Amino acid sequence: MSEYPKSPLMGQMMSQPLLVSSIIEHADRHFGANEIVSRRVEGDIHRYTYRDCHRRARQLANALEKCGVRMGDRIATLAWNGYRHLEAYYAVSGSGAVLHTINPRLTPEHIAYIANHAEDQFLMFDLTFLPLVEAFAAHCTTIKGYILMCDKDRMPASTKIPNLQCYEDLIEANSADYVWPLFDENSAATLCYTSGTTGNPKGALYSHRSTILHAYASAMPDSLCVSGRDTVLPVVPMFHVNAWGLPYSVLLSGAKMVFPGPSLDGKSLYELFESEKVTFSAGVPTVWLGLLTYMAQNNLKFSSFKRTVIGGSACPPAMMKTLRHQYGIEVVHAWGMTEMSPLGTACTLQTKHDAMSEDEKQAVLETQGHAIFGVDMKIVDDAGVELPWDGKTYGNLLVKGPWVISSYFKNEGGDVLENGWFPTGDVAIISPDGYMRITDRSKDVIKSGGEWIGTIDLENIAMGHPAVQMAACIGVVHPKWDERPLLIVVKKPGQDVSKEELLKFYEGKIAKWWTPDDVEFVDALPIGATGKILKNKIREQFKEYKLPTA
Ligand code: ADP
């Protein structure tokens, strides 16, 4: 794999491949009695240890081998965050096959397309997804067998799904006598498709090496800071971008793991946070919105929760302030993408910030933060010329690093790199001391009279209004200015605000010409498969919209 010259004097350290199986082996050997707690699809709470997980992963690896699974074969999962999914993570990748996590929130057509494109051999799925699998199974051309991840007594009496086996039967029928094979660390470990909001989804194929390096880097104190003293509840799904690497970083750190299963509503999450004494969590802003709304309505507090990572889309400052000041929770704003495994940056304060006022600290924390060591970033103009890190110039954000893709699976989309850098499709500003701030996705930027207006700032301000639950800003055609901002707002239940009040709320917070031209109130915003607001859907909905200023 290495395209670099060899020194005449090479280092004399062991050449041990970085493999995913080494994490579960380490976890068992050093923290074998540590707990993994899961809220199951069956409804109850399941508890076992790292050692149990390792044993069952080896049983599953034996079962897969008997099913004829070989190195490099793709084995798909459609599953929530839970212990069986974790066993699949280690059994599949550890044995040299490739775990292909599929997002169950995609349409049956999308799922069939992805499974065929990946040439999946088997599909393991949670009971929740039985109707979904029944809807697309007939369209999957490569899947030889289906494995239902449920207790034996929950297996359906009859089904349209061909070659359906019970996961627990497979585990029971196979011994734990299995030695994880050693192979080249650049072998593929997992496969995850982008959400495909534009065009067909494309696959990011992570290697064992990239997964391990990402796990090390993401566990560091100024990244996700995962430690053996933590109890971690990943709300981020294991079906998309490997739950930000937590199934690896938690086990290598020896933290207690708590899986929420399918119950991601505010009440269920709150109860699990409290009963299991969760200290650390990670999720997209829409998840925290549900949890915080439930807590405010019921006047609740957390007793153990200390820190959360928020990313996937910009964390609204109002949400960050509520978490920090009302609930005493440290918020780490992180940025990344499927193509980056996903972590690129994380925002934490340094000693030099100690002397700052609370408002100044908050302003730093609202940025997406520093590049995590291993990832390099730069901003360029449309001609590819590098732009300064001056805290005000914005440009296209490019990244590189050992856990950033070099091409998509099956070379879909051709050569995607620009002189060795991956173009993220995001627009960003970088401060002289390396704090990066995403101002927009390049396709969402509003181009008004030759100038760019970043929609994230406009949305963040609106979200700061006490009556606003959610806000999205899009560009609408304008005869004079090409595009002008239109703000779409969902009000908080039982709260009211007028268009005029909202527009006045922007005064003094932003350049006057950035202020939206109009506000529309809606009952809900379209949310995509990864919990993000779907701007393309909103643009479609408002494509005939006539601004009052037009
Ligand atoms: P998909 O929605 O296709 O799954 P990803 O989950 O890979 O895509 O999302 C990556 C994109 O999400 C980034 O390119 C960026 O636009 C956005 N994003 C992720 N984290 C943040 C953040 N903290 N602030 C703003 N945008 C973010």
XYZ file of C-alpha atoms in Angstrom, residues 11-517:
507
model
C 12.871 0.761 12.560
C 13.028 -2.482 14.472
C 9.621 -2.689 16.073
C 7.181 -5.578 15.832
C 5.145 -5.526 12.695
C 1.758 -6.173 14.189
C -1.244 -5.376 12.014
C -3.813 -2.964 13.481
C -6.923 -5.149 13.506
C -10.412 -4.615 14.930
C -10.305 -8.026 16.649
C -7.457 -6.773 18.864
C -9.910 -4.406 20.581
C -12.327 -7.106 21.728
C -9.417 -9.320 22.758
C -7.966 -6.475 24.822
C -11.384 -5.625 26.274
C -11.974 -9.225 27.366
C -8.471 -9.770 28.749
C -8.171 -6.517 30.664
C -11.741 -5.477 31.471
C -13.601 -8.778 31.010
C -16.119 -8.195 33.804
C -17.138 -4.718 32.572
C -20.779 -4.291 31.699
C -22.652 -3.827 28.443
C -26.285 -2.906 29.057
C -28.869 -2.886 26.256
C -32.480 -1.876 25.988
C -33.722 -4.556 23.645
C -36.260 -4.594 20.847
C -37.974 -7.274 22.978
C -38.600 -4.462 25.502
C -36.488 -5.567 28.468
C -33.031 -4.535 29.671
C -30.255 -6.990 28.872
C -26.947 -7.083 30.768
C -23.773 -8.979 30.183
C -20.029 -8.431 30.185
C -17.246 -7.704 27.721
C -16.215 -11.345 28.214
C -19.677 -12.592 27.226
C -19.629 -10.319 24.197
C -16.266 -11.683 23.104
C -17.431 -15.276 23.578
C -20.591 -14.781 21.532
C -18.659 -12.855 18.836
C -16.393 -15.893 18.460
C -19.416 -18.194 18.288
C -20.865 -15.956 15.583
C -17.546 -15.951 13.701
C -17.653 -19.774 13.678
C -21.261 -19.697 12.505
C -20.441 -17.335 9.649
C -17.531 -19.494 8.603
C -19.862 -22.507 8.444
C -22.263 -20.453 6.313
C -19.408 -20.104 3.828
C -18.480 -16.507 4.600
C -14.943 -15.707 3.440
C -12.526 -12.790 3.804
C -13.762 -9.684 2.048
C -17.407 -10.888 1.863
C -19.900 -8.209 2.807
C -22.310 -9.024 5.643
C -25.023 -6.447 6.131
C -26.797 -5.364 9.312
C -30.044 -3.472 9.816
C -30.011 -2.990 13.544
C -30.315 -0.589 16.455
C -27.593 0.038 19.007
C -27.516 -3.178 21.013
C -25.360 -6.058 22.176
C -26.083 -8.335 19.213
C -25.112 -5.580 16.793
C -21.878 -5.154 18.751
C -21.176 -8.893 18.472
C -21.680 -8.605 14.699
C -19.257 -5.647 14.579
C -16.492 -7.799 16.012
C -17.405 -11.201 14.543
C -17.717 -9.977 10.963
C -14.733 -7.613 10.769
C -12.625 -9.723 13.138
C -12.940 -12.764 10.885
C -11.854 -10.761 7.842
C -15.310 -10.244 6.320
C -16.730 -6.727 5.926
C -19.547 -5.404 8.094
C -21.926 -3.353 5.978
C -24.173 -1.313 8.248
C -27.365 -0.190 6.516
C -29.453 2.747 7.672
C -33.000 1.412 8.278
C -34.464 4.879 7.853
C -33.780 4.685 4.113
C -36.560 3.600 1.753
C -36.828 -0.110 0.773
C -35.725 0.845 -2.779
C -32.638 2.621 -1.445
C -31.773 -0.324 0.810
C -32.113 -2.844 -2.025
C -29.911 -0.635 -4.224
C -27.233 -0.439 -1.533
C -27.342 -4.178 -0.715
C -27.006 -5.071 -4.401
C -24.260 -2.531 -4.975
C -22.342 -3.872 -1.967
C -23.032 -7.464 -3.102
C -24.019 -8.379 0.445
C -23.989 -12.139 1.152
C -26.008 -12.211 4.377
C -28.210 -9.718 6.185
C -28.618 -9.701 9.955
C -31.521 -7.642 11.245
C -33.494 -6.671 14.334
C -37.095 -7.796 14.780
C -38.323 -4.198 14.266
C -37.225 -4.412 10.649
C -39.034 -7.628 9.709
C -41.688 -5.779 7.615
C -38.955 -3.644 6.012
C -36.890 -6.699 5.046
C -40.028 -8.400 3.713
C -40.567 -5.327 1.530
C -37.170 -5.381 -0.178
C -35.812 -8.964 0.114
C -37.219 -10.006 -3.271
C -35.165 -7.236 -4.908
C -31.827 -8.270 -3.384
C -29.865 -10.275 -5.900
C -26.817 -11.346 -3.896
C -28.092 -12.090 -0.362
C -27.927 -15.835 0.293
C -29.463 -15.844 3.725
C -31.107 -13.686 6.376
C -30.420 -13.813 10.113
C -33.036 -12.462 12.523
C -31.400 -11.047 15.654
C -34.007 -12.014 18.237
C -34.844 -14.588 20.889
C -35.979 -17.932 19.508
C -39.552 -17.556 20.695
C -39.884 -14.324 18.683
C -39.202 -15.926 15.298
C -42.150 -15.433 12.899
C -44.263 -18.516 12.189
C -44.249 -17.718 8.493
C -42.471 -15.150 6.361
C -41.757 -14.216 2.750
C -38.056 -13.857 3.580
C -36.029 -16.712 2.036
C -33.452 -18.686 4.071
C -34.268 -17.060 7.377
C -32.322 -18.257 10.417
C -32.481 -17.295 14.071
C -29.380 -15.531 15.376
C -29.626 -17.259 18.743
C -29.760 -20.689 17.066
C -26.549 -19.868 15.234
C -24.837 -18.768 18.434
C -26.023 -21.811 20.360
C -24.945 -24.263 17.657
C -21.372 -23.000 17.495
C -18.443 -23.206 19.840
C -16.466 -20.214 21.082
C -13.319 -21.967 20.020
C -12.150 -19.467 17.452
C -8.834 -17.691 16.975
C -9.058 -14.303 15.291
C -6.998 -14.480 12.110
C -4.133 -12.093 11.406
C -4.119 -10.351 8.023
C -3.081 -7.107 6.343
C -4.297 -4.113 8.336
C -5.310 -2.335 5.121
C -8.010 -4.966 4.523
C -11.572 -3.626 4.518
C -13.360 -3.844 7.897
C -16.654 -1.979 7.494
C -18.677 -0.338 4.758
C -21.070 2.587 5.145
C -22.978 4.406 2.426
C -23.532 8.162 2.457
C -27.173 9.174 2.766
C -27.358 10.064 -0.910
C -29.353 13.269 -0.558
C -28.039 14.044 -4.048
C -27.657 11.139 -6.467
C -27.159 7.511 -5.501
C -25.523 6.700 -2.170
C -21.796 6.011 -2.327
C -19.865 3.628 -0.107
C -17.067 4.593 2.278
C -14.989 1.463 2.825
C -13.064 1.700 6.102
C -9.980 -0.437 6.686
C -8.879 -2.116 9.931
C -5.974 0.306 10.128
C -8.144 3.403 9.615
C -10.657 2.119 12.186
C -8.020 1.530 14.859
C -6.263 4.849 14.267
C -9.621 6.643 14.387
C -10.481 4.795 17.613
C -7.214 5.880 19.271
C -7.553 9.472 18.098
C -11.223 9.814 18.969
C -10.682 8.565 22.521
C -8.114 11.304 23.300
C -8.964 13.880 25.992
C -9.576 16.740 23.570
C -11.516 14.563 21.137
C -14.389 12.510 22.549
C -12.405 11.834 25.749
C -13.516 8.259 26.396
C -12.146 6.814 29.611
C -12.526 3.707 31.745
C -14.267 5.899 34.328
C -17.116 6.649 31.916
C -20.487 5.081 31.339
C -21.168 5.751 27.689
C -24.544 5.830 25.964
C -24.124 6.226 22.206
C -27.289 7.748 20.798
C -25.508 8.050 17.446
C -26.536 4.946 15.582
C -24.326 1.954 14.914
C -26.087 1.783 11.541
C -24.439 4.996 10.344
C -20.687 5.713 10.377
C -20.054 3.168 13.134
C -21.671 5.336 15.832
C -18.729 7.755 15.519
C -16.343 4.912 16.386
C -17.754 4.419 19.910
C -18.162 0.626 19.579
C -14.369 0.599 19.299
C -13.228 3.482 21.539
C -15.482 2.489 24.447
C -14.235 -1.105 24.481
C -10.575 -0.208 24.160
C -10.938 2.254 27.060
C -12.790 -0.121 29.355
C -15.818 2.134 29.836
C -19.279 0.772 30.653
C -21.477 0.664 27.561
C -25.202 1.416 27.549
C -27.211 0.837 24.361
C -30.591 2.553 23.938
C -31.964 0.125 21.313
C -34.934 1.484 19.391
C -36.164 3.825 22.145
C -34.730 7.225 21.305
C -37.578 9.400 22.617
C -36.850 11.851 25.446
C -38.547 9.793 28.171
C -36.817 6.480 27.362
C -33.432 8.116 27.010
C -33.804 10.060 30.245
C -34.794 6.931 32.184
C -31.810 5.001 30.846
C -29.405 7.881 31.543
C -30.575 7.891 35.143
C -30.924 4.150 35.826
C -27.492 3.323 34.381
C -25.760 6.488 35.665
C -24.566 7.519 32.222
C -21.711 10.062 32.253
C -21.082 10.572 28.542
C -23.134 10.490 25.374
C -23.016 11.520 21.728
C -25.684 12.472 19.234
C -27.015 14.839 16.594
C -28.808 18.041 17.727
C -32.318 16.731 16.914
C -31.906 13.967 19.524
C -31.002 16.439 22.273
C -33.959 18.552 21.267
C -36.304 15.650 22.135
C -34.532 14.914 25.402
C -34.364 18.555 26.516
C -38.023 19.171 25.657
C -39.045 16.167 27.776
C -36.864 17.314 30.664
C -38.177 20.886 30.568
C -41.800 19.679 30.450
C -41.230 17.445 33.482
C -38.838 19.718 35.360
C -36.100 17.060 35.523
C -32.339 17.170 36.151
C -29.536 14.734 35.383
C -27.747 13.102 38.305
C -24.671 11.625 36.573
C -24.493 12.960 33.000
C -21.386 15.158 32.589
C -20.367 15.496 28.977
C -21.786 15.127 25.489
C -20.475 15.324 21.972
C -22.806 16.990 19.500
C -22.202 16.877 15.766
C -23.631 15.731 12.469
C -25.068 19.190 11.976
C -24.311 22.494 13.692
C -25.178 22.537 17.386
C -27.464 25.537 17.916
C -25.826 27.856 20.498
C -29.130 28.066 22.405
C -29.053 24.283 22.902
C -25.413 24.374 23.956
C -26.141 27.127 26.495
C -29.108 25.215 27.950
C -27.006 22.066 28.331
C -24.057 23.945 29.834
C -25.766 26.433 32.109
C -29.070 24.800 33.028
C -27.852 21.203 33.302
C -24.091 21.661 33.902
C -23.122 19.463 30.959
C -19.929 20.007 29.031
C -20.692 20.125 25.294
C -18.017 19.140 22.792
C -19.013 20.366 19.361
C -17.571 17.984 16.759
C -17.519 17.924 12.996
C -16.962 15.135 10.521
C -18.576 13.098 7.805
C -19.141 9.552 6.556
C -16.092 9.908 4.324
C -13.975 10.706 7.433
C -14.885 7.734 9.655
C -16.326 10.350 10.767
C -14.254 12.527 13.121
C -12.411 15.571 11.802
C -12.554 18.234 14.495
C -13.671 18.631 18.095
C -14.006 21.786 20.142
C -12.523 22.000 23.622
C -10.993 24.964 25.432
C -7.275 25.323 26.134
C -5.481 26.885 29.111
C -5.105 30.151 27.189
C -8.900 30.529 27.244
C -9.087 30.493 31.057
C -8.907 34.271 31.307
C -11.752 34.788 28.850
C -15.213 35.966 29.818
C -18.055 33.437 29.751
C -19.368 34.961 26.489
C -15.961 34.731 24.833
C -15.599 31.094 25.887
C -19.064 30.336 24.576
C -18.105 31.893 21.204
C -15.088 29.559 20.957
C -17.154 26.515 21.971
C -19.693 27.250 19.248
C -17.049 26.651 16.561
C -16.439 23.109 15.317
C -12.972 23.249 16.904
C -9.514 21.912 16.234
C -8.447 19.242 13.775
C -7.863 16.013 15.677
C -4.275 14.893 15.238
C -4.195 12.700 12.157
C -6.534 14.952 10.184
C -5.222 17.990 8.344
C -7.495 20.658 6.902
C -7.317 23.743 4.704
C -9.676 26.200 3.047
C -9.417 27.121 -0.631
C -11.214 29.401 -3.086
C -13.078 28.092 -6.148
C -9.798 28.019 -8.120
C -8.198 25.814 -5.445
C -5.943 28.571 -4.052
C -5.361 28.200 -0.301
C -6.978 30.909 1.834
C -5.659 32.421 5.078
C -6.592 31.300 8.616
C -7.647 34.777 9.713
C -11.003 34.100 11.327
C -12.928 35.938 8.611
C -12.118 34.516 5.160
C -14.353 31.634 4.222
C -13.608 28.967 1.665
C -14.164 25.367 0.618
C -12.955 22.996 3.308
C -10.555 20.209 2.259
C -9.174 17.452 4.489
C -6.707 14.604 4.459
C -5.637 11.895 6.852
C -5.376 8.142 7.371
C -9.106 7.772 8.144
C -10.304 9.918 5.223
C -11.435 8.049 2.084
C -9.154 8.024 -0.953
C -11.993 6.873 -3.241
C -15.528 5.533 -2.916
C -16.314 1.805 -2.967
C -16.056 0.408 -6.523
C -14.558 3.772 -7.502
C -18.031 5.305 -7.732
C -17.697 8.958 -8.736
C -14.146 8.395 -10.063
C -11.196 10.316 -8.693
C -12.641 12.359 -5.844
C -9.453 13.881 -4.441
C -8.113 17.324 -5.355
C -4.304 17.090 -5.294
C -4.475 14.504 -2.530
C -7.126 16.368 -0.474
C -10.749 15.363 -0.011
C -13.243 18.190 -0.729
C -15.808 18.047 2.064
C -18.498 20.149 0.378
C -18.527 22.386 3.456
C -17.669 26.078 3.620
C -15.616 27.141 6.626
C -13.639 29.881 8.361
C -10.496 29.033 10.340
C -9.136 31.267 13.112
C -5.388 32.007 13.349
C -5.174 29.492 16.227
C -6.838 26.717 14.231
C -10.459 26.770 15.433
C -12.660 25.942 12.449
C -16.194 27.186 11.982
C -18.538 25.683 9.402
C -20.641 28.447 7.871
C -22.589 26.201 5.522
C -22.649 23.307 3.111
C -21.613 24.774 -0.227
C -24.913 23.726 -1.796
C -26.908 25.493 0.932
C -25.050 28.841 0.856
C -27.294 31.730 -0.209
C -25.783 33.829 -2.988
C -27.160 37.324 -2.635
C -25.919 40.089 -4.979
C -22.589 38.300 -5.532
C -22.023 37.867 -1.762
C -22.464 34.695 0.279
C -24.810 34.399 3.225
C -24.180 31.429 5.549
C -27.433 29.814 6.624
C -26.110 28.238 9.854
C -25.683 31.670 11.500
C -29.202 32.683 10.498
C -30.660 29.443 11.862
C -28.669 29.665 15.091
C -29.997 33.172 15.784
C -33.590 32.090 15.172
C -33.087 29.064 17.445
C -31.989 31.494 20.161
C -35.527 32.934 20.286
C -37.440 31.399 23.201
C -40.465 30.533 21.028
C -38.499 28.735 18.300
C -38.156 24.950 18.335
C -36.460 24.484 14.948
C -35.385 26.740 12.116
C -34.064 26.292 8.610
C -32.971 28.937 6.159
C -32.981 28.575 2.389
C -32.243 30.837 -0.574
C -35.271 31.856 -2.644
C -35.016 33.347 -6.134
C -35.011 37.137 -6.141
C -35.155 39.282 -9.314
C -32.615 41.833 -8.093
C -30.333 39.905 -5.734
C -30.450 36.418 -7.352
C -31.290 34.820 -3.998
C -32.514 36.070 -0.648
C -32.905 34.182 2.641
C -36.284 32.767 3.674
C -36.560 31.511 7.236
C -38.772 28.495 7.944
C -39.709 28.054 11.589
C -41.338 25.457 13.818
C -42.610 27.073 17.028
C -42.232 25.450 20.424
C -45.453 23.822 21.653
C -47.652 26.415 23.335
C -45.409 29.357 22.331
C -46.069 32.160 19.896
C -44.009 34.658 17.962
C -44.844 36.811 14.949
C -42.851 37.189 11.762
C -42.103 40.843 12.630
C -40.850 39.917 16.114
C -38.558 37.269 14.681
C -37.085 39.579 12.051
C -36.540 42.245 14.717
C -34.716 39.614 16.786
C -31.919 39.678 14.161
C -31.209 43.390 14.762
C -27.695 44.004 16.031
C -26.790 40.315 15.799
C -25.854 40.223 12.140
C -25.144 42.476 9.126
C -28.484 44.043 8.195
C -28.439 42.676 4.642
C -28.137 39.122 5.969
C -31.519 39.392 7.699
C -34.056 37.012 6.112
C -36.553 38.691 3.788
